[in-house]
Each structure stands twice: as structure tokens, then as C-alpha cells.
Amino acid sequence: MSTTRLSGLLPDLAPWRSSRDFRLLFFQGAVTFFTSFMAMIALPLQIKHLTDSPLAVGAMGAVELVPLVVFGLYGGALADAIDRRRMILLSEAGLGVLALVLLLNALLPHPLLWPLYVVAAGVSALAGLQRPALDSMMARIVPHEQQTAAAALNALRYQIGAIAGPALAGLVVAYAGYPAAYAITVGGFGLSVVLCTRLTPAPPSPDAERPSLRGIAEGARYAWSRPVLLGTYAVDLAAMFFAFPNTIFPFLADELDAVWALGLMYSAGAVGSLVLGMTSGWTSRVRRHGLFVVFGAVVWGAAIAGAGWFTDIRVVLVCLAVAGAGDMLSGLGRATIWNQTIPEELRGRLAGIEVLSYSVGPQLGQVRAGSVAGWTGTRPAFWSGGLMCVAAVAALSVLLPKLVTYDADTDEDALRRREAKRADQLAA
């Protein structure tokens, strides 16, 4: 392969070069992702250590879901009404305080159980508040034509953290204990707060309304009136509901007599996403991002079906890696469309809806996978869900054809958003 062709595959670093705030958020996110995995691994392990109960560990999901939904929607409205940098900074500081609570509790002679659930709920609430502000910042700080490249770099950052973070966290917990893991988390959030203070202020528009249920409803009505946006949400929900079987990985490993590969099954998707991220340079030249959403979701569903159909663990791991690549491709399309088409004054509220789109789906998907596995068996739960995912995405493509035909150079909302951003740049 020639040098020119190889360079065309490498990640597009244009957002890195053009935006100081993007670089700051990139480093801030890398630090947060990496150190947060310490707590994400240590917290359920500590609950298991204190209770020896799978039900007690599983209850974390129930504790986290409601705060994420409620504060995600409210955080979206808040992101349109106050300085987004301030939201990011304060929520990051709050997450650091919660990590400090975990550290102090772990240092007690007999650590308590209830603070772990309180912290889990608090982290979920703060993440729901922060995520819309973070997501809506991308549309402001990165040029319109570089949104796909920015999404690819952010995803690449996350996948590296998702692979390296848990591995290091497991070693720290095993050899240094829970206090060490939580201490690293506290230090990481401290560094992240320092980076956040250097971000450029991101005040709301002068005529921004105060957060309210009416404002949230206005954002929902806008999303419902835009078939392209509606399609991105619907495709993601369908893909996650029908084909998110992570909760039954241990049972599949047992059936394949490959308990040794359980960790690889959990990380295979991240590896596939990482490979796509490392060769994502070509995605910056694509204008039909709706095809990314649809094709990536179809690949995800088909690969999950393959993971349930094949019995060779090596083939299963390859299928899971391909599924991860498909999921990332679909995610790039969704992020690009959101940032290219949504008006600045609604960006926070729509980001709150996006939080629901990619958080509720996996939760419901795990319930579906576990229920179907109990009824039909583990492998049928995989392949039937994957095939239903493909069928659902195909049906949505027919019902919402504007998603498939979306073109960043001709879509009316994308053109309006581009012109508005150019006007803002000239005014500045």
C-alpha cells in the first residue's frame, strides 16, 4: 500500500489542529475515561466483596438508570440556558467529590455498603447533567466540516480507555486494593478539573429561556419533526434493544466451553471499534452520514447473530469485534448528523434526548437478552436478536427514507447550521 493511501486511512487530525478547546476536551476526556474505569471496576467488585450477592451487584443498574434519565433531560435544558463550560467544570468537580467519598469509605475499618449505592446514583445523575453540555460543545468548537473527524477522534480516545482502563483497574484492585483505585480516580478528576478551567467560556444565546418542562418538550417536538434525527434515535434504540447481549456473555462462554475467553468477549467490541478508529481517515470525506447509521447498525446486528450461530470461540470473538466496528460506524454517523443539523439554541436539549437514546437502549437490551435466553437458550438469544435488529433497521430505513438519503451538502438543516456557524465566526 502506498504512503498516500495509508495516510488517507489514518485518523483525520484536523479538529486537533484547528481547535484549542477540542484539544483540551480531548485530554480532559482521556484522563476522565482512564481513571473513571478504576471506580467502575472497583465499585461492583467491592459490593460483591461486601455482600457476595449477584442481586446486590445487579441492583447498581436499577439505582443508576432513573437519575440518568431524569438528569439527562434536565441537563439538556440546562445546557441551553447557562454557560456550558461552567456545567462541565462543576459536574466534574462533583464527580471528584463522589470519588473522594468512595476513598474515605474504603479506608474505614469496616466499609459501609449504602454509600456505594448513593455514590452510584450520584455519579449517574452528574453524568446525566454533564453529558449534554459536553456533547453540545462539539458543535460549537469544531468547524462544521470536521464533525465526523472529531467524532472519530473522541471515539478512538474512548476505545483506548475502554481497553486499557479496565485491565489496569483490575491489576490495581487485585494488588493494591480498593483505596488505591479510588485514590487514582480522585487524582484523575482533580487533573480534569484543572483542564476544564482552561476552556473558553460557552455562554448561552442572549434570548435563552430558563430550564423548564416546556423547553424540554420544545426540544422533543423539534426532534419528532425531523425524520433524519428521528431515524438516528430509532435505529440506535432498535440496535441496542434487539442486539445488546453483554449480560449473557458468561452463559455463552460456558456453552462454548471457553470460560477463559470471557474477558476477551467483553473487550472484543472495543478492539473492533479501535481498529476502525485507527483507520477512520476516509470517513471525513463521506457526506452521506445517514448511510453510516444504517449500514453500521446492520453490521452490528448481523455480527451479533453470527456470534450466536457459530460455535468456534475464535469466530465468535471475530464476530464481536466486527460488531464493535459496526457500532462505532453507526455512532460516527449519528454524532455527525446531530452536530451538523441541530440549531445551537436547541443543541443542549437535543443532547439530553441523545443521552436517553444511547443509555436506555442497552439497559432494555440486557433485559431482553436475559429473558429470551431463559426461554429459548443462550445462543438463540444472540442470533434471534441480531436478526431482529437487521429486520428492524431495514424497516426503519423504509419508513424514514430521509435518513438514508441524508447528504451534508444538500440537507436544509445542515446548510442552515453551516451558514449560522459561518455568521458567528465572522461576527467574532
XYZ file of C-alpha atoms in Angstrom:
428
model
C 0.000 0.000 0.000
C 1.368 3.408 -0.970
C 2.167 6.072 1.595
C -0.615 8.283 0.202
C -3.233 5.564 0.595
C -2.026 4.741 4.098
C -2.181 8.379 5.190
C -5.732 8.521 3.851
C -6.735 5.774 6.288
C -5.135 7.298 9.387
C -7.371 9.345 11.705
C -8.064 12.879 10.479
C -6.387 15.257 12.964
C -7.929 18.433 11.547
C -10.067 19.123 14.687
C -6.959 18.701 16.836
C -5.086 21.302 14.782
C -7.914 23.815 14.388
C -9.437 23.960 17.882
C -7.631 24.573 21.179
C -10.805 23.741 23.115
C -11.094 20.414 21.304
C -7.562 19.532 22.364
C -8.373 20.433 25.971
C -11.559 18.379 25.964
C -9.724 15.503 24.305
C -7.126 15.386 27.083
C -9.764 16.002 29.762
C -11.856 13.130 28.435
C -8.855 10.809 28.186
C -7.947 11.460 31.822
C -11.559 11.062 32.975
C -12.208 7.884 30.994
C -8.993 6.223 32.088
C -9.232 6.998 35.787
C -13.017 6.502 35.973
C -12.537 2.883 34.992
C -10.795 2.422 38.332
C -14.048 3.210 40.134
C -16.205 1.463 37.530
C -14.339 -1.794 38.150
C -13.756 -1.360 41.882
C -17.315 -0.344 42.830
C -19.169 -3.538 41.762
C -16.274 -5.660 42.994
C -16.491 -4.010 46.408
C -20.252 -4.594 46.547
C -19.622 -8.252 45.667
C -16.939 -8.430 48.360
C -19.275 -6.953 50.992
C -22.415 -8.932 50.094
C -21.416 -11.960 47.974
C -24.755 -11.401 46.207
C -25.283 -11.158 42.424
C -28.588 -9.404 43.128
C -26.824 -6.717 45.164
C -24.357 -6.111 42.325
C -27.131 -6.064 39.725
C -29.076 -3.520 41.779
C -26.482 -0.926 40.753
C -28.100 -0.782 37.313
C -31.514 -0.009 38.777
C -30.029 2.644 41.056
C -28.273 4.332 38.128
C -30.994 4.291 35.454
C -33.574 6.722 36.878
C -31.074 9.503 37.761
C -29.521 9.182 34.306
C -32.880 9.597 32.565
C -34.163 12.446 34.763
C -30.944 14.443 34.965
C -30.055 13.748 31.344
C -33.221 15.505 30.187
C -32.815 18.328 32.703
C -29.111 18.630 31.877
C -30.026 19.132 28.231
C -32.334 22.033 29.097
C -29.721 23.457 31.457
C -27.023 23.295 28.759
C -29.094 25.648 26.604
C -29.609 28.109 29.469
C -26.237 28.548 31.205
C -22.531 28.531 30.357
C -21.666 25.009 29.186
C -18.077 25.280 30.374
C -19.380 26.022 33.866
C -21.654 22.968 33.731
C -18.783 20.723 32.692
C -16.467 22.155 35.342
C -18.928 21.918 38.249
C -20.118 18.420 37.382
C -16.523 17.228 37.011
C -15.726 18.673 40.448
C -18.824 16.926 41.822
C -17.664 13.600 40.389
C -14.313 14.140 42.104
C -16.086 14.683 45.443
C -18.038 11.445 44.992
C -14.790 9.608 44.235
C -13.392 11.056 47.474
C -16.411 9.618 49.345
C -15.575 6.182 47.926
C -11.965 6.586 49.041
C -12.891 7.611 52.599
C -15.392 4.771 52.866
C -12.815 2.253 51.628
C -10.365 3.443 54.299
C -12.808 2.631 57.119
C -12.016 -0.488 59.191
C -15.388 -1.862 58.033
C -16.536 -0.138 54.811
C -20.266 0.558 54.572
C -22.496 -0.707 51.769
C -25.084 2.063 51.450
C -22.611 4.818 50.439
C -21.689 2.741 47.397
C -25.260 2.889 46.094
C -25.585 6.574 46.940
C -22.395 7.331 45.019
C -23.520 5.175 42.070
C -26.778 7.153 41.866
C -24.900 10.450 42.262
C -22.413 9.609 39.535
C -25.282 8.699 37.212
C -27.055 11.999 37.976
C -23.925 14.113 37.425
C -23.091 12.226 34.234
C -26.616 12.928 33.007
C -26.171 16.624 33.753
C -22.724 16.827 32.173
C -23.080 14.772 29.013
C -25.431 17.155 27.129
C -23.080 20.073 27.823
C -20.084 18.072 26.614
C -21.840 16.799 23.503
C -23.257 20.197 22.586
C -19.803 21.799 22.928
C -18.546 19.848 19.905
C -20.875 21.650 17.516
C -19.567 24.988 18.815
C -15.803 24.418 18.992
C -15.224 22.222 15.909
C -15.741 23.507 12.332
C -18.843 22.177 10.579
C -16.958 20.104 8.017
C -14.765 18.463 10.700
C -17.556 16.973 12.817
C -17.041 13.403 11.570
C -13.306 13.612 12.236
C -13.975 14.959 15.740
C -16.433 12.148 16.455
C -13.879 9.590 15.267
C -11.125 11.036 17.483
C -13.436 11.117 20.500
C -14.487 7.531 19.895
C -10.859 6.483 19.448
C -9.988 8.109 22.768
C -12.824 6.249 24.470
C -11.923 2.861 22.974
C -8.301 3.137 24.078
C -9.537 3.903 27.582
C -12.083 1.076 27.416
C -9.360 -1.444 26.594
C -6.505 -0.226 28.792
C -8.554 1.199 31.678
C -10.262 -1.998 32.899
C -7.062 -4.012 32.533
C -5.093 -1.576 34.701
C -8.021 -1.184 37.101
C -8.175 -4.940 37.636
C -4.472 -5.045 38.472
C -4.720 -2.088 40.859
C -7.698 -3.570 42.716
C -6.111 -7.018 42.879
C -2.685 -5.930 44.095
C -3.202 -2.551 45.789
C -6.821 -2.700 46.951
C -9.888 -0.519 46.682
C -8.396 2.582 48.368
C -5.637 2.769 45.738
C -8.147 2.514 42.888
C -10.331 5.254 44.364
C -7.302 7.456 45.111
C -6.270 7.282 41.440
C -9.832 8.236 40.477
C -9.754 11.264 42.785
C -6.429 12.374 41.314
C -7.739 11.957 37.776
C -10.770 14.122 38.423
C -8.522 16.749 40.024
C -6.431 16.958 36.852
C -9.585 17.005 34.741
C -10.949 19.988 36.682
C -7.717 21.902 36.039
C -8.046 21.244 32.285
C -11.704 22.327 32.340
C -10.787 25.693 33.863
C -8.779 26.467 30.719
C -11.743 26.021 28.362
C -13.160 29.084 26.640
C -16.471 30.188 28.225
C -19.500 28.935 26.283
C -22.389 31.217 27.309
C -25.953 30.623 26.097
C -27.618 32.748 23.457
C -28.864 36.130 24.746
C -32.518 35.109 24.393
C -32.099 31.681 26.036
C -35.030 30.610 28.216
C -34.773 29.245 31.728
C -34.820 25.420 32.005
C -38.398 24.149 32.067
C -40.589 21.220 31.099
C -41.945 23.376 28.294
C -38.410 23.848 26.967
C -37.712 20.108 27.123
C -40.990 19.460 25.279
C -39.956 22.002 22.632
C -36.758 20.039 22.017
C -38.722 16.787 21.783
C -41.134 18.335 19.263
C -38.223 19.520 17.146
C -36.693 16.035 17.126
C -40.058 14.469 16.248
C -40.500 16.887 13.336
C -37.140 15.961 11.775
C -37.242 12.498 10.130
C -33.429 12.375 9.920
C -32.985 12.952 13.658
C -35.866 10.638 14.488
C -34.219 7.967 12.379
C -30.912 8.218 14.237
C -32.656 7.729 17.582
C -34.894 4.923 16.345
C -32.075 2.962 14.678
C -29.898 3.195 17.774
C -32.727 2.097 20.093
C -33.590 -0.830 17.819
C -29.971 -1.958 17.563
C -29.417 -1.857 21.312
C -32.796 -3.348 22.283
C -32.566 -6.355 19.980
C -28.814 -6.957 19.908
C -27.126 -5.975 23.177
C -26.458 -9.366 24.822
C -23.484 -8.455 27.045
C -25.287 -9.597 30.168
C -25.370 -13.201 28.926
C -21.734 -13.412 27.795
C -20.854 -15.636 30.788
C -23.521 -18.149 29.737
C -22.288 -18.191 26.136
C -18.741 -18.754 27.378
C -19.983 -21.747 29.402
C -21.846 -23.233 26.432
C -18.780 -22.910 24.213
C -16.557 -24.389 26.931
C -14.462 -21.225 26.783
C -14.700 -19.624 30.195
C -11.114 -18.477 29.677
C -12.339 -16.219 26.841
C -14.975 -14.332 28.850
C -12.773 -11.257 29.281
C -11.953 -11.305 25.569
C -15.662 -11.411 24.751
C -16.241 -8.241 26.737
C -13.291 -6.431 25.136
C -13.668 -7.697 21.544
C -16.141 -4.977 20.608
C -13.787 -2.275 21.857
C -10.974 -3.809 19.805
C -13.120 -3.701 16.662
C -14.041 -0.085 17.338
C -10.384 0.762 17.927
C -9.338 -0.755 14.590
C -11.992 1.285 12.797
C -10.939 4.396 14.705
C -7.297 3.917 13.750
C -8.285 3.699 10.065
C -11.034 6.340 10.122
C -9.405 8.970 7.921
C -11.663 8.057 4.988
C -14.811 8.857 6.978
C -14.068 12.599 6.817
C -14.608 12.513 3.056
C -18.066 10.910 3.229
C -21.129 13.185 3.045
C -23.910 10.541 3.299
C -23.768 10.074 7.061
C -27.227 8.514 7.255
C -25.773 5.512 5.434
C -23.210 5.243 8.226
C -26.035 4.998 10.764
C -27.969 2.347 8.842
C -25.072 0.270 7.495
C -23.251 0.286 10.846
C -26.386 -0.907 12.673
C -26.922 -3.687 10.105
C -23.309 -4.829 10.526
C -23.774 -4.746 14.313
C -26.917 -6.907 14.170
C -25.541 -9.376 11.624
C -22.305 -9.804 13.603
C -24.200 -10.379 16.878
C -26.285 -13.004 15.068
C -23.059 -14.628 13.882
C -21.687 -14.669 17.430
C -24.704 -16.725 18.477
C -24.670 -19.011 15.453
C -21.028 -20.117 15.340
C -19.551 -22.490 17.901
C -15.838 -21.816 17.361
C -14.810 -19.295 20.023
C -12.283 -17.721 17.668
C -15.002 -16.996 15.116
C -17.279 -15.706 17.883
C -14.608 -13.241 19.015
C -14.129 -12.037 15.435
C -17.900 -11.525 15.141
C -17.944 -9.471 18.334
C -15.050 -7.353 17.061
C -16.894 -6.751 13.774
C -19.985 -5.797 15.793
C -17.931 -3.205 17.667
C -16.698 -1.722 14.392
C -20.265 -1.546 13.079
C -21.464 0.141 16.255
C -18.715 2.750 16.015
C -19.514 3.448 12.346
C -23.162 3.974 13.208
C -22.135 6.196 16.124
C -19.975 8.363 13.856
C -22.949 8.920 11.583
C -25.261 9.821 14.451
C -22.815 12.258 16.058
C -22.090 13.969 12.742
C -25.760 14.406 11.856
C -26.581 15.742 15.309
C -23.774 18.292 15.276
C -24.357 19.327 11.659
C -28.120 19.866 11.772
C -29.357 20.865 15.248
C -29.652 24.635 15.890
C -27.347 25.997 18.582
C -30.242 27.174 20.757
C -31.646 23.611 20.929
C -28.368 21.715 20.992
C -28.346 21.050 24.745
C -31.921 19.794 24.900
C -31.412 17.502 21.942
C -28.193 16.232 23.534
C -30.301 15.308 26.576
C -32.562 13.244 24.322
C -29.465 11.627 22.831
C -28.402 10.550 26.326
C -31.656 8.596 26.546
C -31.130 7.185 23.063
C -27.830 5.504 23.872
C -28.398 4.692 27.562
C -31.940 3.307 27.783
C -31.481 1.001 24.776
C -28.640 -1.075 26.283
C -30.488 -1.348 29.606
C -33.613 -2.695 27.897
C -31.470 -4.842 25.631
C -29.927 -6.637 28.576
C -33.394 -7.364 29.950
C -34.485 -8.727 26.554
C -31.356 -10.854 26.167
C -31.683 -12.367 29.635
C -35.404 -13.073 29.204
C -35.033 -14.685 25.778
C -32.029 -16.712 26.943
C -34.082 -18.096 29.829
C -36.839 -19.059 27.413
C -35.024 -20.334 24.298
C -31.383 -20.722 25.355
C -28.300 -18.527 25.185
C -27.259 -18.918 21.559
C -30.776 -18.382 20.156
C -30.970 -15.194 22.235
C -27.906 -13.962 20.325
C -28.796 -14.898 16.776
C -32.513 -14.124 17.022
C -31.780 -10.693 18.477
C -29.215 -9.975 15.787
C -31.618 -10.926 13.002
C -34.436 -8.864 14.548
C -32.029 -5.931 14.721
C -31.301 -6.214 10.981
C -35.016 -6.501 10.203
C -35.913 -3.524 12.391
C -33.218 -1.308 10.847
C -34.371 -2.307 7.346
C -37.967 -1.419 8.261
C -36.924 1.943 9.738
C -34.954 2.728 6.578
C -38.141 2.257 4.557
C -40.307 4.236 6.986
C -37.772 7.080 7.327
C -36.105 7.333 3.885
C -34.692 10.805 4.572
C -32.205 9.237 6.966
C -30.797 7.060 4.175
C -30.656 9.947 1.698
C -29.144 12.468 4.123
C -26.335 14.446 2.494
C -24.353 17.037 4.435
C -24.002 19.181 1.291
C -27.712 19.342 0.433
C -29.725 18.802 3.631
C -31.610 22.011 4.503
C -30.953 21.814 8.249
C -27.259 21.104 7.674
C -26.955 24.064 5.296
C -28.721 26.389 7.765
C -26.456 25.227 10.591
C -23.370 25.747 8.401
C -24.407 29.284 7.463
C -25.238 30.139 11.084
C -21.816 28.952 12.189
C -20.086 30.976 9.477
C -22.042 34.045 10.561
C -20.973 33.513 14.169
C -17.334 33.168 13.098
C -17.493 36.398 11.067
C -19.126 38.211 13.966
C -16.375 37.013 16.299
